[in-house]
Coordinates of C-alpha atoms and ligand atoms in Angstrom, one line a residue:
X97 CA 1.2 -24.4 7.0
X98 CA -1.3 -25.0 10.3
X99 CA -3.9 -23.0 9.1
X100 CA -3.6 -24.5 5.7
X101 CA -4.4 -28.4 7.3
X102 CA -7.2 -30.4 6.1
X103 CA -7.7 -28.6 2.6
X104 CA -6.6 -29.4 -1.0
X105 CA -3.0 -29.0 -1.7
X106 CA -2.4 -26.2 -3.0
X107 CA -1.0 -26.6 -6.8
X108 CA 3.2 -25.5 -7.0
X109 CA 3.5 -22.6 -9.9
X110 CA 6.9 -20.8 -10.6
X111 CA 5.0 -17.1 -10.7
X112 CA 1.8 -15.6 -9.5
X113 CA 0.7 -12.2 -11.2
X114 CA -1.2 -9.9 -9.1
X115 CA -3.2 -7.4 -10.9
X116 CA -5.4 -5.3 -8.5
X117 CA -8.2 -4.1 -10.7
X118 CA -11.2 -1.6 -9.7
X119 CA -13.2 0.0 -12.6
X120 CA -10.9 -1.2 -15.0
X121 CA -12.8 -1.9 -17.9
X122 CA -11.2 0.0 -20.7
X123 CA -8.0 -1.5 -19.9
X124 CA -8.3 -4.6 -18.6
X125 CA -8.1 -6.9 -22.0
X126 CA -4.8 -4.9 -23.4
X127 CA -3.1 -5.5 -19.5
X128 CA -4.1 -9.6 -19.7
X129 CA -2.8 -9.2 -23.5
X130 CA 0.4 -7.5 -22.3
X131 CA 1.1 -9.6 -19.3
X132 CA 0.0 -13.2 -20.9
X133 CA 3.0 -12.1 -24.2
X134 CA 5.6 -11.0 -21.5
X135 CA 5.0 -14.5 -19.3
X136 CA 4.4 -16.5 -21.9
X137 CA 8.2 -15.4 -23.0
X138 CA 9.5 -16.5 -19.4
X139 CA 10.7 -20.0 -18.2
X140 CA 8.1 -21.5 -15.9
X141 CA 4.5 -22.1 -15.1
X142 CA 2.5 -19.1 -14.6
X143 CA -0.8 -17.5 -13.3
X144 CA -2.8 -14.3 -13.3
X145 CA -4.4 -13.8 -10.2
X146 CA -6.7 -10.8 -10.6
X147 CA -8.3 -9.1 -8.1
X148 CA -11.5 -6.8 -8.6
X149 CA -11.7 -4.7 -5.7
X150 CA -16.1 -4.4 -6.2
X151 CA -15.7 -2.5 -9.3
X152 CA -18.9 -1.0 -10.7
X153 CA -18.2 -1.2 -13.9
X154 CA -17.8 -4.4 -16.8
X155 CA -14.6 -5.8 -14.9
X156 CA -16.0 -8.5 -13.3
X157 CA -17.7 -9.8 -16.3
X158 CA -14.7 -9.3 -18.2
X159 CA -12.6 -11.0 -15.8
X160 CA -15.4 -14.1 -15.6
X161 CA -15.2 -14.2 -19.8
X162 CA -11.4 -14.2 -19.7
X163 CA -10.7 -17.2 -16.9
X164 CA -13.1 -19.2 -18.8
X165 CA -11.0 -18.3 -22.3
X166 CA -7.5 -19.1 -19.9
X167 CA -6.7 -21.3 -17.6
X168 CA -3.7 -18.9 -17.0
X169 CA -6.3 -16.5 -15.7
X170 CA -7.7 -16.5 -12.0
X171 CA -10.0 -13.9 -10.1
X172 CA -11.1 -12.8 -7.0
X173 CA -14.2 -10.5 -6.8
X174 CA -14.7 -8.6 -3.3
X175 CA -18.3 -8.0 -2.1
X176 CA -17.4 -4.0 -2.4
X177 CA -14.7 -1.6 -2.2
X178 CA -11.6 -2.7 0.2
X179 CA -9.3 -0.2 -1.4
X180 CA -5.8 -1.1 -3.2
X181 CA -4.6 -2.4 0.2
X182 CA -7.0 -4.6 0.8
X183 CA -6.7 -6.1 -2.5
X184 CA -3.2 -6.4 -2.7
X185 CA -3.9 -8.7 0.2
X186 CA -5.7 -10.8 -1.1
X187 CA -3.8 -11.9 -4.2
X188 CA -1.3 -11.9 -2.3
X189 CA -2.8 -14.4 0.3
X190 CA -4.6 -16.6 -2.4
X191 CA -1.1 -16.4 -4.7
X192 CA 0.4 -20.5 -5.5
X193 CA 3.3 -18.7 -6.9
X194 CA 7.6 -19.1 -5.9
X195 CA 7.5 -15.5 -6.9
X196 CA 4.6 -12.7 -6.7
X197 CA 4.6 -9.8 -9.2
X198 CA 2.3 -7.2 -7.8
X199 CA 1.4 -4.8 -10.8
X200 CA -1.2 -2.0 -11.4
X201 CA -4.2 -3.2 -14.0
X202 CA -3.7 0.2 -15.6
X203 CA -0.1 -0.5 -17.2
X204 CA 1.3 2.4 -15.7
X205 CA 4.2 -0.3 -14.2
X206 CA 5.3 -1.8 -17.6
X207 CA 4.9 -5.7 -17.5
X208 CA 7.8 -6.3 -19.9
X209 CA 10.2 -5.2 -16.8
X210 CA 8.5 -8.5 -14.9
X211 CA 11.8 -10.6 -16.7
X212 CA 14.4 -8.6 -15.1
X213 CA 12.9 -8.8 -11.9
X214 CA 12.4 -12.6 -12.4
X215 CA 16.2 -12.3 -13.3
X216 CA 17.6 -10.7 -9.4
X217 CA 15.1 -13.0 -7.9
X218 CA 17.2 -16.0 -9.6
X219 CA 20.6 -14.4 -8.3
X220 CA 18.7 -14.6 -4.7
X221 CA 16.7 -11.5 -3.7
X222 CA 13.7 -12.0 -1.6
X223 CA 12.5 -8.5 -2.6
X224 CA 13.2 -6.5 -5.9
X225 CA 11.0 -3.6 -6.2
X226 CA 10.3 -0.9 -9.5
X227 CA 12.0 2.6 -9.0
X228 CA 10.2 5.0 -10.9
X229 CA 12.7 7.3 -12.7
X230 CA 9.9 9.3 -14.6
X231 CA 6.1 9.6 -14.2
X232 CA 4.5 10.0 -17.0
X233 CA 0.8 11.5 -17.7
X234 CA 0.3 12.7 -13.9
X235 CA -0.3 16.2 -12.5
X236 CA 1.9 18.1 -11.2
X237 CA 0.5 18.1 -8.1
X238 CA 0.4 14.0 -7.5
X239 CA 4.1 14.2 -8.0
X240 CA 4.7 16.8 -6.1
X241 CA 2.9 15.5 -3.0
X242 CA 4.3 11.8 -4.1
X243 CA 7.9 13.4 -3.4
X244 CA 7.2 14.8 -0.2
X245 CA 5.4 12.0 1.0
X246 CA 8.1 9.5 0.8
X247 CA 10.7 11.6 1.7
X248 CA 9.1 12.6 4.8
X249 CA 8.0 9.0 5.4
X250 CA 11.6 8.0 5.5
X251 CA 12.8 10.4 7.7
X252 CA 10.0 8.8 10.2
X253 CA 10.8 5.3 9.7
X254 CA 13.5 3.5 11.5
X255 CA 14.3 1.3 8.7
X256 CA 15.1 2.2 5.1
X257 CA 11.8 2.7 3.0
X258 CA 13.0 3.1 -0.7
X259 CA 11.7 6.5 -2.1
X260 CA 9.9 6.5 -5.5
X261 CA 9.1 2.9 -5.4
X262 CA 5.1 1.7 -5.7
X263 CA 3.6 -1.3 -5.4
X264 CA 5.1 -3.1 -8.5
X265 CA 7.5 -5.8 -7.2
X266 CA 8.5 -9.4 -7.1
X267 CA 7.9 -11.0 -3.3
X268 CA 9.7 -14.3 -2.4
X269 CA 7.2 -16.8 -1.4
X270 CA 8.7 -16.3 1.9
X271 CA 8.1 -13.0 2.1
X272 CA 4.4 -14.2 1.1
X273 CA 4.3 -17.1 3.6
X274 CA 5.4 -14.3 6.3
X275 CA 2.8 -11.6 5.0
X276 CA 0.4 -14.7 5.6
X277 CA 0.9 -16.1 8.9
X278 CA 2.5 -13.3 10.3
X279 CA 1.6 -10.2 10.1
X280 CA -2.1 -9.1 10.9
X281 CA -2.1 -5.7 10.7
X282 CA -5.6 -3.9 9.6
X283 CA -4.5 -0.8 8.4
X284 CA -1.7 -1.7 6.0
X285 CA 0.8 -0.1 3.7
X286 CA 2.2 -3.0 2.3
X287 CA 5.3 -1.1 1.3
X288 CA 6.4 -0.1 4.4
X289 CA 5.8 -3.2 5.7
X290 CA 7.8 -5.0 3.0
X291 CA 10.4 -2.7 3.7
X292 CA 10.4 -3.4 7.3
X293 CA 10.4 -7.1 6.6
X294 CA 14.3 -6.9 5.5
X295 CA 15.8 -9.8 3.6
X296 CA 17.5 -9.2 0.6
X297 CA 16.1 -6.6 -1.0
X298 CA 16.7 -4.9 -4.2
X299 CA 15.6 -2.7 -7.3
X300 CA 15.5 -2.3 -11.1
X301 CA 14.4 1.3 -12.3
X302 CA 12.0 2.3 -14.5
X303 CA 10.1 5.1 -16.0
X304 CA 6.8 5.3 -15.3
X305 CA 3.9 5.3 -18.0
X306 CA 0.9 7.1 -18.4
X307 CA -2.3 5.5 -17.9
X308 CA -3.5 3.4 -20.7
X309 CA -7.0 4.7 -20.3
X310 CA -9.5 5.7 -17.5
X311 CA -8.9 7.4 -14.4
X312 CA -6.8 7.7 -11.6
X313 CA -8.7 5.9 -8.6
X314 CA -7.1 7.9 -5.9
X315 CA -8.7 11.1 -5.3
X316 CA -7.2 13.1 -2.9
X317 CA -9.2 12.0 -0.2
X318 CA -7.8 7.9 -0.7
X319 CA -4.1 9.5 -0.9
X320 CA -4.8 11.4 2.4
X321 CA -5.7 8.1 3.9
X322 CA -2.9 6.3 2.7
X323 CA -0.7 8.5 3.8
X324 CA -2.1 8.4 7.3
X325 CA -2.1 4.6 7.4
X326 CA 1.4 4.8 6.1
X327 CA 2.5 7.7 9.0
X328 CA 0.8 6.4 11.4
X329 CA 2.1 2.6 11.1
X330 CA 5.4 4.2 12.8
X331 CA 4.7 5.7 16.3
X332 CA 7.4 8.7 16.0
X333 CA 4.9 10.8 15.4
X334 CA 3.4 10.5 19.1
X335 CA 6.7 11.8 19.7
X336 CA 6.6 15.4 17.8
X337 CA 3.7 15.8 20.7
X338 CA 6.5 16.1 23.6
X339 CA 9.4 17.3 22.1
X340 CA 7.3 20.8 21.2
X341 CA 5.9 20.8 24.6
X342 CA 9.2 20.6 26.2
X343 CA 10.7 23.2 23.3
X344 CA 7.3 25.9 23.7
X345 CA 8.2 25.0 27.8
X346 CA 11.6 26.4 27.3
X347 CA 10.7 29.4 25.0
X348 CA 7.9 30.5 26.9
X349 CA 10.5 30.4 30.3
X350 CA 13.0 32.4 28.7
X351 CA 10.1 35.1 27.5
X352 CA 9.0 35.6 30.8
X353 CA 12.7 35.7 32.2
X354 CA 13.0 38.5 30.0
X355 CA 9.9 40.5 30.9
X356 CA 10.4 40.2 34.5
X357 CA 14.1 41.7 33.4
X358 CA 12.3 44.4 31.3
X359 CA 10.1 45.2 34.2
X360 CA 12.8 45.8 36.6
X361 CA 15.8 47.2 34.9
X362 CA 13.9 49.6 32.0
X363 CA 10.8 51.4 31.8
X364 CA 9.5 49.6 28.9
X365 CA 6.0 48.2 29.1
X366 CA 4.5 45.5 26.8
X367 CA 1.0 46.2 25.3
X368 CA -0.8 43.1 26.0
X369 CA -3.9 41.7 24.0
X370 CA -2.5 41.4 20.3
X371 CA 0.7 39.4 21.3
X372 CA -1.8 37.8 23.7
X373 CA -4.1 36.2 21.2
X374 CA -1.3 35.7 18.6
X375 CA 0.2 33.6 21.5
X376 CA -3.0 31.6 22.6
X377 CA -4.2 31.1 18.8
X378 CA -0.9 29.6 18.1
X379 CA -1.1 27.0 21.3
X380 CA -4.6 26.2 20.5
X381 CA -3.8 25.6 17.1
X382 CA -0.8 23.3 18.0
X383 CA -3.3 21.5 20.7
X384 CA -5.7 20.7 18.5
X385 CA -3.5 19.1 15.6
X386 CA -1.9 16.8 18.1
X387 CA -5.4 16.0 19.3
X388 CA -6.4 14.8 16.0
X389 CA -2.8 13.0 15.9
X390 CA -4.1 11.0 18.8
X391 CA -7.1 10.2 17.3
X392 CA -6.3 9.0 14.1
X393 CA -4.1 6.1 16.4
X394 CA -6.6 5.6 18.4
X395 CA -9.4 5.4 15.3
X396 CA -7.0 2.6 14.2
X397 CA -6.3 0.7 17.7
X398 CA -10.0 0.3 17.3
X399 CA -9.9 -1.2 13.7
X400 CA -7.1 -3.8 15.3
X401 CA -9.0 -4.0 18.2
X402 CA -12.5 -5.5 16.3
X403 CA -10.1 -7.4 14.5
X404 CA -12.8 -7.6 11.3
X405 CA -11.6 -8.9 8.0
X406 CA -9.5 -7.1 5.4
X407 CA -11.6 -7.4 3.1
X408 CA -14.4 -10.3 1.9
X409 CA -14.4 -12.5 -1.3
X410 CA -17.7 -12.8 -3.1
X411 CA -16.4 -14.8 -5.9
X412 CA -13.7 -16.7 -7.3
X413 CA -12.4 -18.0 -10.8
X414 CA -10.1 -20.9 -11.7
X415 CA -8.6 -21.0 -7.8
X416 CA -11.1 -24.0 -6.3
X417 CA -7.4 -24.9 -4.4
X418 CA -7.3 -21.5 -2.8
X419 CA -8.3 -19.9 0.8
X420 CA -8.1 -16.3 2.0
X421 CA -7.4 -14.9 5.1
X422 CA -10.0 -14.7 7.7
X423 CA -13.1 -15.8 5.5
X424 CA -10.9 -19.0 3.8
X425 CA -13.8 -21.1 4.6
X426 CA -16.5 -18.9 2.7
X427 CA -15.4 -19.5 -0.6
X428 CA -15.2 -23.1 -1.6
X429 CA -14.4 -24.1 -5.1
X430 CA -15.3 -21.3 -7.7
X431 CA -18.6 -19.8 -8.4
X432 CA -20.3 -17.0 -5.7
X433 CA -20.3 -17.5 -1.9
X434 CA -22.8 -20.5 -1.2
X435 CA -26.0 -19.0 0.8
Ligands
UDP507 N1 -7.3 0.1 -7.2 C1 -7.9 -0.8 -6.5 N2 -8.8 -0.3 -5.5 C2 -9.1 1.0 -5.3 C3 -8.3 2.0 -6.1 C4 -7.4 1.5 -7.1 O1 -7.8 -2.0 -6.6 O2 -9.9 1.4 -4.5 C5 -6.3 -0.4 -8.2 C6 -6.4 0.2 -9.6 O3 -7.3 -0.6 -10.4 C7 -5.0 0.1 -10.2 C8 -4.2 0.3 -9.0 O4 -5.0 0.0 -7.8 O5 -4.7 -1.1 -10.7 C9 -3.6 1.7 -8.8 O6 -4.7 2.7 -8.9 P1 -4.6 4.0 -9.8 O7 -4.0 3.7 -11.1 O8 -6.0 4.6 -9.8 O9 -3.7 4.9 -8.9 P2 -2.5 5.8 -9.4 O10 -1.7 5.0 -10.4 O11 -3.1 7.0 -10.0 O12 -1.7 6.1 -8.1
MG508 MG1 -2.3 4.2 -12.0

């Protein structure tokens, strides 16, 4: 790797864990308990590369106490909120692993399904991603919107986005090493991109568990951006914009075609002003939603355009080998960011 020259070799392990973690404290021990029995049962070196995406609460310290307890255990501690993205990312980036696991802190995803993944990734898959059969323990109203979200996402998508699939699944280090030197995207949705990435990609299906305690951490308003950063990382959308122009075009044509006929040929007359503002509420209406479609692509050409990091590490644990994306030079050894 060119950007990797002139630092320490990176150590060779069999499977990196990466456990995005923000205000996890209630459930952060029982995950690393979980996790450590399931890959302590499977054939090969492992880690557990937490990330704590500038939690507020005990999870950093907890995180600090359990990478001194286990060499097994690794963090990296962002200087605030990045967003599950972000963090993602960065285990992802800093990850020494053949294979990545990418699992929720909150044991929703059930670690013990980390074997059979390990288990297609043996018979060759680059990708092999969790299918959620059943969610457990969550409103209505996220699974409802869940639904609709990735079925319309893949009627927008040229390739095939698999529907009721999250973030849990096993990456092929080259999948990583592309992720890493390839793509530089600053809005992400890593699933989509995976997705778009191709290989050999599969699945193992499972059903989804309730929280182990806490919180969901995306409120409405993080879904809503998700889902723009996922919509808006295909560029069909742009496209809605002139195919309605041209269909109102045609509609209003024929409406007028008509009138002029009514206005000849009968003695009918059209009252105006109520059809009148119906009509010009409704084009206004449609306006200004394309409007905001333009701008929410061009709020994000700007993000690619200043090009700032993805997200910034404050502090590592047990990865002194390690470098990150963008700020790989910040963090040397373990410890906080020298001054
Ligand atoms: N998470 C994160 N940063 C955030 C929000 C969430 O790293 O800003 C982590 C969180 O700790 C969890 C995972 O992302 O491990 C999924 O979040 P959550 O369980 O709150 O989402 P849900 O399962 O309800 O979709
Ligand atoms: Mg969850």
């Amino acid at each position: 790797m060119q950007s990797q020259e002139g630092r320490q070799e990176r150590e060779i392990i069999d499977f990196s864990v990466v456990i995005p973690a923000y205000n996890e404290q209630e459930v952060l021990r029982e995950s690393y308990r979980r996790l450590k029995a399931v890959m302590d049962g499977v054939e090969g070196t492992y880690e557990l590369l937490f990330v704590d995406d500038g939690s507020r609460d005990a999870t950093r310290a907890i995180l600090r106490e359990l990478a001194a307890e286990d060499p097994h255990v690794r963090f990296i501690g962002f200087s605030r909120n990045f967003g599950h993205q972000a963090a993602i990312t960065a285990g992802v980036d800093a990850s020494a692993g053949r294979a990545v696991v990418v699992i929720d802190a909150d044991l929703q995803d059930p670690p013990e399904l980390i074997p059979k993944m390990i288990e297609k990734w043996r018979e060759g898959y680059e990708v092999v991603y969790g299918k959620r059969l059943k969610r457990a323990g969550e409103t209505w109203f996220k699974k409802t919107t869940a639904a609709l979200f990735y079925r319309f996402l893949r009627s927008m998508a040229s390739q095939d986005i698999p529907t009721d699939a999250g973030d849990f699944r096993l990456l092929d280090r080259r999948i990583v090493r592309i992720l890493l030197e390839n793509v530089n995207e600053r809005c992400r949705y890593m699933r989509g991109l995976v997705a778009w990435m191709g290989f050999r990609q599969t699945y193992v299906e499972y059903d989804r568990d309730a929280r182990f305690a806490g919180q969901t951490h995306y409120p409405l308003k993080k879904m809503v951006r998700l889902a723009m950063d996922a919509i808006t990382a295909f560029t069909m959308p742009l496209k809605i914009a002139t195919w309605m122009g041209f269909c109102l075009s045609a509609l209003s044509f024929l409406y007028l075609l008509v009138n002029i006929g009514l206005k000849l040929f009968t003695d009918i007359t059209q009252p105006g002003w109520t059809s009148l503002i119906a009509v010009s509420l409704f084009f206004n209406g449609v306006i200004l939603v394309m409007l905001g479609l333009m701008g929410e692509y061009i709020a994000r050409i700007i993000e690619e355009v200043k090009g700032r990091p993805l997200y910034l590490v404050a502090e590592t644990g047990n990865l002194k080998d390690r470098s990150f994306r963008d700020n790989g030079d910040l963090v040397r050894g373990d410890g906080r960011m020298p001054a």
